[in-house]
Short mmCIF file of C-alpha atoms and ligand atoms in Angstrom, two decimals:
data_model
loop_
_atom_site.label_atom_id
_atom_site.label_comp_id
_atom_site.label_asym_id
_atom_site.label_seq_id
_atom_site.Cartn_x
_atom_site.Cartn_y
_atom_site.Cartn_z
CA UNK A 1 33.88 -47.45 88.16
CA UNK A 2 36.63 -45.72 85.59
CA UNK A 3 36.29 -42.83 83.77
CA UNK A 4 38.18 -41.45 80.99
CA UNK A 5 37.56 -37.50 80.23
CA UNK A 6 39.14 -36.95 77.25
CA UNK A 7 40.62 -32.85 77.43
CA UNK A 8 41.83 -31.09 80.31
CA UNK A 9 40.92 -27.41 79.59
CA UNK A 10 38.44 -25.97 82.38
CA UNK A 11 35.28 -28.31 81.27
CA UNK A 12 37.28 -31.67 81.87
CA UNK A 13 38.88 -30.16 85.06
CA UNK A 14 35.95 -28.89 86.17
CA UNK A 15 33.87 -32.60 85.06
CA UNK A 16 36.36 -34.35 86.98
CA UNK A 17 36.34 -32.15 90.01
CA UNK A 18 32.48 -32.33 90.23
CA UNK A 19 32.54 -36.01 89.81
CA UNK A 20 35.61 -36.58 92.68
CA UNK A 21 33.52 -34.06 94.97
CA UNK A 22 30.51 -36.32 94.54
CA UNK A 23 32.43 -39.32 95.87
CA UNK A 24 32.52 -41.14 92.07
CA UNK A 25 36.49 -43.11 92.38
CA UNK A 26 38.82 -43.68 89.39
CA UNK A 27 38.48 -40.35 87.47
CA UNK A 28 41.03 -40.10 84.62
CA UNK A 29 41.83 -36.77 82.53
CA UNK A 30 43.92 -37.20 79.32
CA UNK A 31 45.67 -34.30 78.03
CA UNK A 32 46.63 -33.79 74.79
CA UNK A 33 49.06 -30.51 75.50
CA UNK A 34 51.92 -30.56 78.36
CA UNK A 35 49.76 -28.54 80.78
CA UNK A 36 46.37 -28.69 81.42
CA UNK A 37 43.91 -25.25 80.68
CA UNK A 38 43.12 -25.66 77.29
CA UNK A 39 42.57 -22.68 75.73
CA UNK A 40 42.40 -20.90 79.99
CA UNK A 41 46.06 -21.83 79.64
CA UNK A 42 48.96 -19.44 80.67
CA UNK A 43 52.49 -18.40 79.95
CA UNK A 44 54.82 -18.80 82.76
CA UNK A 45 58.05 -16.39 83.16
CA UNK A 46 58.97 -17.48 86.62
CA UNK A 47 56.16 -17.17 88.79
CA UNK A 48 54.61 -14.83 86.52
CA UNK A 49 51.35 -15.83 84.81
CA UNK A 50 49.81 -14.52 81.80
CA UNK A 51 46.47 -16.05 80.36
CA UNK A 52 47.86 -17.43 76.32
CA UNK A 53 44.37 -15.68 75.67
CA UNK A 54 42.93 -12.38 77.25
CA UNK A 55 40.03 -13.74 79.81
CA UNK A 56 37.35 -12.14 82.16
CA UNK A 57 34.52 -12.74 83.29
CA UNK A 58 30.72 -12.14 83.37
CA UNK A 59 28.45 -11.30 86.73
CA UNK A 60 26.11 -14.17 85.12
CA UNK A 61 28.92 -16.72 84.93
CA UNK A 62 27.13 -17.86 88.09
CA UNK A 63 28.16 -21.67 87.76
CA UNK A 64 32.56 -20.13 87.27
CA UNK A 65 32.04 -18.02 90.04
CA UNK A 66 30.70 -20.60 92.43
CA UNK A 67 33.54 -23.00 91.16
CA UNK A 68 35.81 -20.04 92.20
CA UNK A 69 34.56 -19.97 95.77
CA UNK A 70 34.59 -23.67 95.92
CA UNK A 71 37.84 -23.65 95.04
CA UNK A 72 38.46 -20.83 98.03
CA UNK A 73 39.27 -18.19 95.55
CA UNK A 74 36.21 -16.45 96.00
CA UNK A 75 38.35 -13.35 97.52
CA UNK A 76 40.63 -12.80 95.00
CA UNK A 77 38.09 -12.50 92.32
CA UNK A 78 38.06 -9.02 91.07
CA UNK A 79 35.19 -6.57 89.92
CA UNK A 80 37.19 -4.34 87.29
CA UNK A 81 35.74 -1.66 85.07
CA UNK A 82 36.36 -3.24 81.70
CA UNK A 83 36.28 -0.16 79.47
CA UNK A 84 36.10 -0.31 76.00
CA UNK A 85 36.71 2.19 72.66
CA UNK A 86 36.52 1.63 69.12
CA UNK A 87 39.06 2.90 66.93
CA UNK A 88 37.62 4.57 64.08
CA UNK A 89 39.28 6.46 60.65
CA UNK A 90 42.79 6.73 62.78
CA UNK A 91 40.87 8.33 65.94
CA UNK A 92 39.92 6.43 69.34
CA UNK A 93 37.03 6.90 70.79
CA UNK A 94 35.73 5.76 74.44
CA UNK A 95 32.50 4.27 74.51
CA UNK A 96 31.29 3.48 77.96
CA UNK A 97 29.36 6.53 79.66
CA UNK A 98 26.44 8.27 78.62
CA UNK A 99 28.49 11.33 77.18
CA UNK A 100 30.93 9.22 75.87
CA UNK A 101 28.32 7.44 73.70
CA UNK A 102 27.28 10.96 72.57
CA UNK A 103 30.92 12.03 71.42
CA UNK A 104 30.88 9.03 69.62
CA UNK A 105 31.08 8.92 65.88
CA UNK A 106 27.23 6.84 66.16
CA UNK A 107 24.78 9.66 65.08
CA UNK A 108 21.83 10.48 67.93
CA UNK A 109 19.31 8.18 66.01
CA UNK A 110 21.81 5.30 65.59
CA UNK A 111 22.34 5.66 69.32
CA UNK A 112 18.79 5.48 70.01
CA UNK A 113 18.60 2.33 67.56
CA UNK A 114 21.60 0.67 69.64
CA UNK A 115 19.90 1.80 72.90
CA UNK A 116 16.47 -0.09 71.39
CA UNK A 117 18.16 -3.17 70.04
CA UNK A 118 20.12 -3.98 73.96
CA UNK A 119 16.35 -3.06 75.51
CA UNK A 120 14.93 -5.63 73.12
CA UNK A 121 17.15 -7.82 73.26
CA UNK A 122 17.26 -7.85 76.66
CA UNK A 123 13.66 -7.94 77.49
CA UNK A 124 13.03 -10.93 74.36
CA UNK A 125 12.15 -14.54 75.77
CA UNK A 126 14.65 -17.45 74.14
CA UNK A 127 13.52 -18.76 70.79
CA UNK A 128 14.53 -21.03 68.67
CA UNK A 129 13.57 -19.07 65.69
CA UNK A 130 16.46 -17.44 66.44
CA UNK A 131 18.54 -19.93 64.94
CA UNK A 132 17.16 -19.68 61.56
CA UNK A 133 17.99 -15.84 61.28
CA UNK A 134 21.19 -14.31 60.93
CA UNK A 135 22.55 -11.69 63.21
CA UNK A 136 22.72 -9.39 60.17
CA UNK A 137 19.48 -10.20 59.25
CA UNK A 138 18.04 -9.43 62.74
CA UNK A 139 19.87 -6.45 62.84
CA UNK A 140 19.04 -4.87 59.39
CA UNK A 141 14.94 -5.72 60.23
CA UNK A 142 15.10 -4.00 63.63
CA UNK A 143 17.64 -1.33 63.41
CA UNK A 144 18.41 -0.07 59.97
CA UNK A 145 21.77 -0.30 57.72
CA UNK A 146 23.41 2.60 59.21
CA UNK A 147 23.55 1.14 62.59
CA UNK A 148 24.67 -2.43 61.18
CA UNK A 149 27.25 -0.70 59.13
CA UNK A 150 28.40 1.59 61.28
CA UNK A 151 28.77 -0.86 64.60
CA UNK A 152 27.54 -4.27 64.44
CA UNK A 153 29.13 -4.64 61.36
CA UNK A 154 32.79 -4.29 62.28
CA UNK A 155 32.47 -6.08 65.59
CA UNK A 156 31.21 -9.56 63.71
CA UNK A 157 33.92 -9.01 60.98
CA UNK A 158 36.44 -8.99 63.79
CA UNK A 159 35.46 -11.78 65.93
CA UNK A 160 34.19 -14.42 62.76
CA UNK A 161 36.13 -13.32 59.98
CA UNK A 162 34.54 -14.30 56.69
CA UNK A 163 31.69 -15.68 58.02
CA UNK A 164 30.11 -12.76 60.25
CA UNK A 165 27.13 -13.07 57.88
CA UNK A 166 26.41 -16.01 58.47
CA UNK A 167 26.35 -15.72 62.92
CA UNK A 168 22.71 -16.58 64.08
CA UNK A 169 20.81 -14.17 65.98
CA UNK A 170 20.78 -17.13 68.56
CA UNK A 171 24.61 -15.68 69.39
CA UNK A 172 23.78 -12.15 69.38
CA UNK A 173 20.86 -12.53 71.98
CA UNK A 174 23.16 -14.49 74.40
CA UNK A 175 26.14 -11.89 73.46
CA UNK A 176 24.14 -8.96 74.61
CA UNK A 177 22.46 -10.60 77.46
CA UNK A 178 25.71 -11.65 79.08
CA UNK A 179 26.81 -8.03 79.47
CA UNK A 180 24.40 -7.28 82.36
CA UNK A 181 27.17 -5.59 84.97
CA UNK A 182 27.02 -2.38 83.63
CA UNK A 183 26.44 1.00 85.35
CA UNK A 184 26.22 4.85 84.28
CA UNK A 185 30.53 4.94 84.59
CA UNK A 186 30.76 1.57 82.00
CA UNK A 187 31.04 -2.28 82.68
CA UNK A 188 32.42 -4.07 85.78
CA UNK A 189 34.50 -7.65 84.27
CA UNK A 190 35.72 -10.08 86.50
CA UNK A 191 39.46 -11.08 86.70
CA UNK A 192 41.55 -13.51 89.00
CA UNK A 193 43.93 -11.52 91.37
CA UNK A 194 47.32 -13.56 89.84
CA UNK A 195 44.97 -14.33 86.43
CA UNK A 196 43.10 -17.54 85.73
CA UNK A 197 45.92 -19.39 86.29
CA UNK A 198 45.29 -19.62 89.69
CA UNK A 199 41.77 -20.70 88.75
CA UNK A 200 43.42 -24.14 86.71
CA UNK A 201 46.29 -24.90 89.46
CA UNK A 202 43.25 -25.05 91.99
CA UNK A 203 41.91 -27.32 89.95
CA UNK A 204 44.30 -29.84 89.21
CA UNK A 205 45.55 -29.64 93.06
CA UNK A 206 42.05 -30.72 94.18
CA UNK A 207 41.48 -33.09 91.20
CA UNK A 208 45.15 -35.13 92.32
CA UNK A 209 44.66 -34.09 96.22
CA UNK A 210 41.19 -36.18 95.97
CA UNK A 211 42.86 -38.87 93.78
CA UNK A 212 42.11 -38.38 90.16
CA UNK A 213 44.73 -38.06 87.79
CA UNK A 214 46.06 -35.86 84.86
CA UNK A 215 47.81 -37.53 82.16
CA UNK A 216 49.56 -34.78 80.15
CA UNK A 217 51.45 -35.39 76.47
CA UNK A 218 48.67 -37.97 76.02
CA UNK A 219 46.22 -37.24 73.03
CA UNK A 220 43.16 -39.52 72.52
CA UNK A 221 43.52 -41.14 69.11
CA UNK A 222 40.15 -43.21 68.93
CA UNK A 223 37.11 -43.54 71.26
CA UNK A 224 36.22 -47.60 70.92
CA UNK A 225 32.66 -48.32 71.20
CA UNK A 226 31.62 -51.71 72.10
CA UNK A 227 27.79 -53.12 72.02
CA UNK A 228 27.13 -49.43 71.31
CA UNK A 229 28.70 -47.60 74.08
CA UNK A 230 32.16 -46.34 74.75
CA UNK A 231 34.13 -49.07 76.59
CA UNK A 232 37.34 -46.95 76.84
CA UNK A 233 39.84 -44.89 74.22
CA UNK A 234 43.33 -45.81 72.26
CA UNK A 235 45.73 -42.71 73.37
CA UNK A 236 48.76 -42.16 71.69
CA UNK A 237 51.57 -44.18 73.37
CA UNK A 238 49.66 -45.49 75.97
CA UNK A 239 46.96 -48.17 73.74
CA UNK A 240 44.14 -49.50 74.74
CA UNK A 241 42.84 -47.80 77.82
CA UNK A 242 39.68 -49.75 79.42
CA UNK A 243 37.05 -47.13 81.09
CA UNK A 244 33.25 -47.67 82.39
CA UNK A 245 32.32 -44.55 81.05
CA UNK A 246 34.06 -42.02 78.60
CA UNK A 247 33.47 -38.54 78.64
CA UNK A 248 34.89 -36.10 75.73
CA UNK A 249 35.17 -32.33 76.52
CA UNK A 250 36.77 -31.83 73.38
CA UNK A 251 35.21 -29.61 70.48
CA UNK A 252 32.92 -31.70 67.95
CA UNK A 253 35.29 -30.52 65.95
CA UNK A 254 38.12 -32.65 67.28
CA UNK A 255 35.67 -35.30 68.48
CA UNK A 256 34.85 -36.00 64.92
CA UNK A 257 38.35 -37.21 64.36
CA UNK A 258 38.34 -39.70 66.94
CA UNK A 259 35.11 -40.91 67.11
CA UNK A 260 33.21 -41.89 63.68
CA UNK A 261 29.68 -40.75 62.93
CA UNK A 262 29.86 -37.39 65.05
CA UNK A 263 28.84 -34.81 62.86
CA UNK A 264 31.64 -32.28 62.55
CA UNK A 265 30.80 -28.15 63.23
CA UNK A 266 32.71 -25.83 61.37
CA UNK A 267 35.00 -23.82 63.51
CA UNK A 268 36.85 -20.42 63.14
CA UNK A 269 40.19 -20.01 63.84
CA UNK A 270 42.00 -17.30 66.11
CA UNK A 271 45.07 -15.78 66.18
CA UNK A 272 45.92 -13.88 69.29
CA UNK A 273 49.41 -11.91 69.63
CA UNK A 274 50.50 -11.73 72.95
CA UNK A 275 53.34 -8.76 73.60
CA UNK A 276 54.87 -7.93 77.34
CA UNK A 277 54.87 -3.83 77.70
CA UNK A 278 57.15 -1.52 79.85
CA UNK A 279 54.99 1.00 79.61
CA UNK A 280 50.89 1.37 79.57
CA UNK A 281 49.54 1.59 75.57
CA UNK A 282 46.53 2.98 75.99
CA UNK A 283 44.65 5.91 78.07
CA UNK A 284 41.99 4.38 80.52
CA UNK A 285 41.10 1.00 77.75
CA UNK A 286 41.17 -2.48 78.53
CA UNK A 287 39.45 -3.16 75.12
CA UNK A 288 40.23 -1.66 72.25
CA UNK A 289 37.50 -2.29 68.95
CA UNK A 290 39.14 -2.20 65.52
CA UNK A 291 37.61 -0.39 62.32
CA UNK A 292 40.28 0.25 60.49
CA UNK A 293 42.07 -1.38 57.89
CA UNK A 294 44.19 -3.56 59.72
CA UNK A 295 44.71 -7.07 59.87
CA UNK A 296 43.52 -7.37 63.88
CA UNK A 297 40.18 -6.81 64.95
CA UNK A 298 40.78 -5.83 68.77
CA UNK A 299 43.46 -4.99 71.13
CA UNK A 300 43.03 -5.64 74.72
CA UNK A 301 45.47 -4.54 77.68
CA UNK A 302 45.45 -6.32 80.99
C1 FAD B 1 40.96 -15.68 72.28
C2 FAD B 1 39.97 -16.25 73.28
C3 FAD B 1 39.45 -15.45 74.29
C4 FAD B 1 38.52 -15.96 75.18
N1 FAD B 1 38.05 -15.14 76.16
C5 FAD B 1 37.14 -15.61 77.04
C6 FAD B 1 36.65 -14.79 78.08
O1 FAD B 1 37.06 -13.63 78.22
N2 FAD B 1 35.73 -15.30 78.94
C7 FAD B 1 35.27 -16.59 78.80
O2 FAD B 1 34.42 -17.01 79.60
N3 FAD B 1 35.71 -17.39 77.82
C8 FAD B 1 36.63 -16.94 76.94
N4 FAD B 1 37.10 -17.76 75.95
C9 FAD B 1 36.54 -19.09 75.83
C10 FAD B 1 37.13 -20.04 76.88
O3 FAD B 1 38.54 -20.05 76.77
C11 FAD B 1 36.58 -21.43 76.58
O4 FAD B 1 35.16 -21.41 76.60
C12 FAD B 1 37.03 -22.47 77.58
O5 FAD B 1 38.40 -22.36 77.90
C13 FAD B 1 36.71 -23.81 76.94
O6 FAD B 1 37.17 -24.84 77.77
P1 FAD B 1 36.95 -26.34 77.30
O7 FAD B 1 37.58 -27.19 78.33
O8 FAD B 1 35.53 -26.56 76.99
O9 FAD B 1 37.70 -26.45 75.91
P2 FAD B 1 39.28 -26.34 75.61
O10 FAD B 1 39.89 -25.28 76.43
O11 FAD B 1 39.40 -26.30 74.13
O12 FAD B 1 39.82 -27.73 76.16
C14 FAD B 1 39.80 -28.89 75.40
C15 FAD B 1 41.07 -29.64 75.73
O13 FAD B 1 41.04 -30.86 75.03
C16 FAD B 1 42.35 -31.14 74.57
N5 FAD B 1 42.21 -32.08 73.45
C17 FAD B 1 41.71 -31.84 72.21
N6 FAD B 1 41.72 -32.97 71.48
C18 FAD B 1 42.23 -33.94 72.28
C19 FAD B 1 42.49 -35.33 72.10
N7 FAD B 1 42.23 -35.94 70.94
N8 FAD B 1 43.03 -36.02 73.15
C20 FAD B 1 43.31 -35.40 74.34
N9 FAD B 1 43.08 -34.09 74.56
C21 FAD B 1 42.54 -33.37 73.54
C22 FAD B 1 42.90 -29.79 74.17
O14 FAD B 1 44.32 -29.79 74.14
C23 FAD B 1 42.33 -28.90 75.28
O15 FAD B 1 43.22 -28.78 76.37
C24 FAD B 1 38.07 -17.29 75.06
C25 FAD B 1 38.60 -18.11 74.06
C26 FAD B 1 39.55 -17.61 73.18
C27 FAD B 1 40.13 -18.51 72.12
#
């Protein structure tokens, strides 16, 4: 049986590795970019890796970290304190212990609003209601203006832009929920020793080392459907390439484009700046919250 995954970032490497481990023959990533990683890609400068986008890792991104240990990685996964600040009218402040919290521009009653909405939050069972109410909305019914303003409000406008109104409350509860590693002294984030580079040359060595194969510089044009299922996919310079089954790891976004009749999910953009130091840029922060006027909402320092 053939398969076609369309993407190689870490859910087609991880697809195909699952599906090689399980004894299935004939697995087939195709790669739009020249390296595989998607958006877990890195730079190279000689055997140096750098992640083209900051990653870590949460303590409940149990299915990652048993990939990791699959993978024999397991002991180079690192438990870092992942402090944060937010920078606020030209001052920064720390705000990850108790008394940190306390020095922080929030006033005692928007602390003990902020303090209510993470107990709620996590303490709430799933519901899809959530989905029909905006984070803002949630926020303003359950913890006031002043908090929203104050906190919330700059964190959504940095991450979605023009449309952090319009976030469901579905994203906040998972948001808040996957920040569970925390103690009295602040967060603990994991991080590969080397970075997650490591994480997508394991991958692909096991992936060809079992016999599946990357194709690279090859992006999926069309998905053809026959009798109403996919019989295999037209890449760019390579035709008509037959498959059993087809499997697309690609945002609906892209999918959209190459298969007709998938509904198409607005997206928002990011642009991430990545600069080499000589010299540390900031006191004790790995993450760096913007409200200011500035045209970048965070700055984060591995
Ligand atoms: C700035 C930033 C920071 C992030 N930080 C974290 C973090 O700290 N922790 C965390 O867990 N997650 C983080 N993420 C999210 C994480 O990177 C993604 O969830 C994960 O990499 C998604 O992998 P994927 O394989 O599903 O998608 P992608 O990585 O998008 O992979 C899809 C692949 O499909 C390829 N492709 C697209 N169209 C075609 C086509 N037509 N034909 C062939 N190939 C195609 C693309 O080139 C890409 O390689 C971050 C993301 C960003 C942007």
């Amino acid at each position: 049986m053939k398969t076609i995954i369309i993407g190689g970032g870490l859910t087609g490497l991880a697809a195909a590795y699952r599906m090689l481990k399980d004894g299935v023959s004939d697995v087939t990533i195709l790669e739009r970019d020249s390296d595989p990683g998607g958006m877990a890609a890195s730079y190279h400068i000689g055997d140096y890796h750098i992640e083209k986008y900051y990653h870590h890792i949460f303590a409940s991104d149990r299915e990652l970290i048993g990939l990791i240990a699959d993978l024999g990685l397991g002991g180079d996964l690192q438990w870092l304190k992942g402090t944060t600040g937010y920078h606020i009218n030209g001052k920064i402040y720390p705000m990850n212990t108790p008394l940190e919290l306390l020095r922080s521009p929030l006033s005692i009653m928007d602390l003990i609003r902020l303090a209510r909405v993470v107990f709620t939050i996590k303490g709430a069972k799933e519901s899809p209601a959530l989905d029909n109410i905006t984070a803002k909305e949630w926020i303003l019914n359950n913890a006031g203006n002043s908090l929203y303003e104050r906190f919330f409000e700059p964190l959504l406008r940095s991450k979605f832009g023009n449309s952090h109104d319009k976030v469901s409350a579905a994203w906040l509860f998972g948001r808040i929920r996957i920040r569970s590693n925390r103690s009295a002294s602040g967060e603990k984030l994991g991080y590969l020793r080397g970075g997650f580079y490591r994480l997508i040359a394991g991958l692909t060595e096991s992936i060809t080392g079992m016999g599946g194969e990357i194709v690279t510089d090859c992006e999926v044009s069309e998905v053809a459907i026959e009798n109403g299922r996919a019989g295999g996919v037209v890449a760019e310079g390579y035709g008509y390439l037959e498959s059993d089954a087809v499997i697309s790891t690609v945002s609906p976004h892209a999918l959209s484009r190459v298969l007709p009749g998938v509904s198409d999910i607005p997206y928002q953009g990011t642009a991430c700046a990545l600069f080499g130091m000589d010299e540390p840029l900031m006191d004790k922060l790995y993450w760096l919250n913007i409200k200011s006027d500035v045209p970048f909402g965070a700055v984060v320092e591995h």
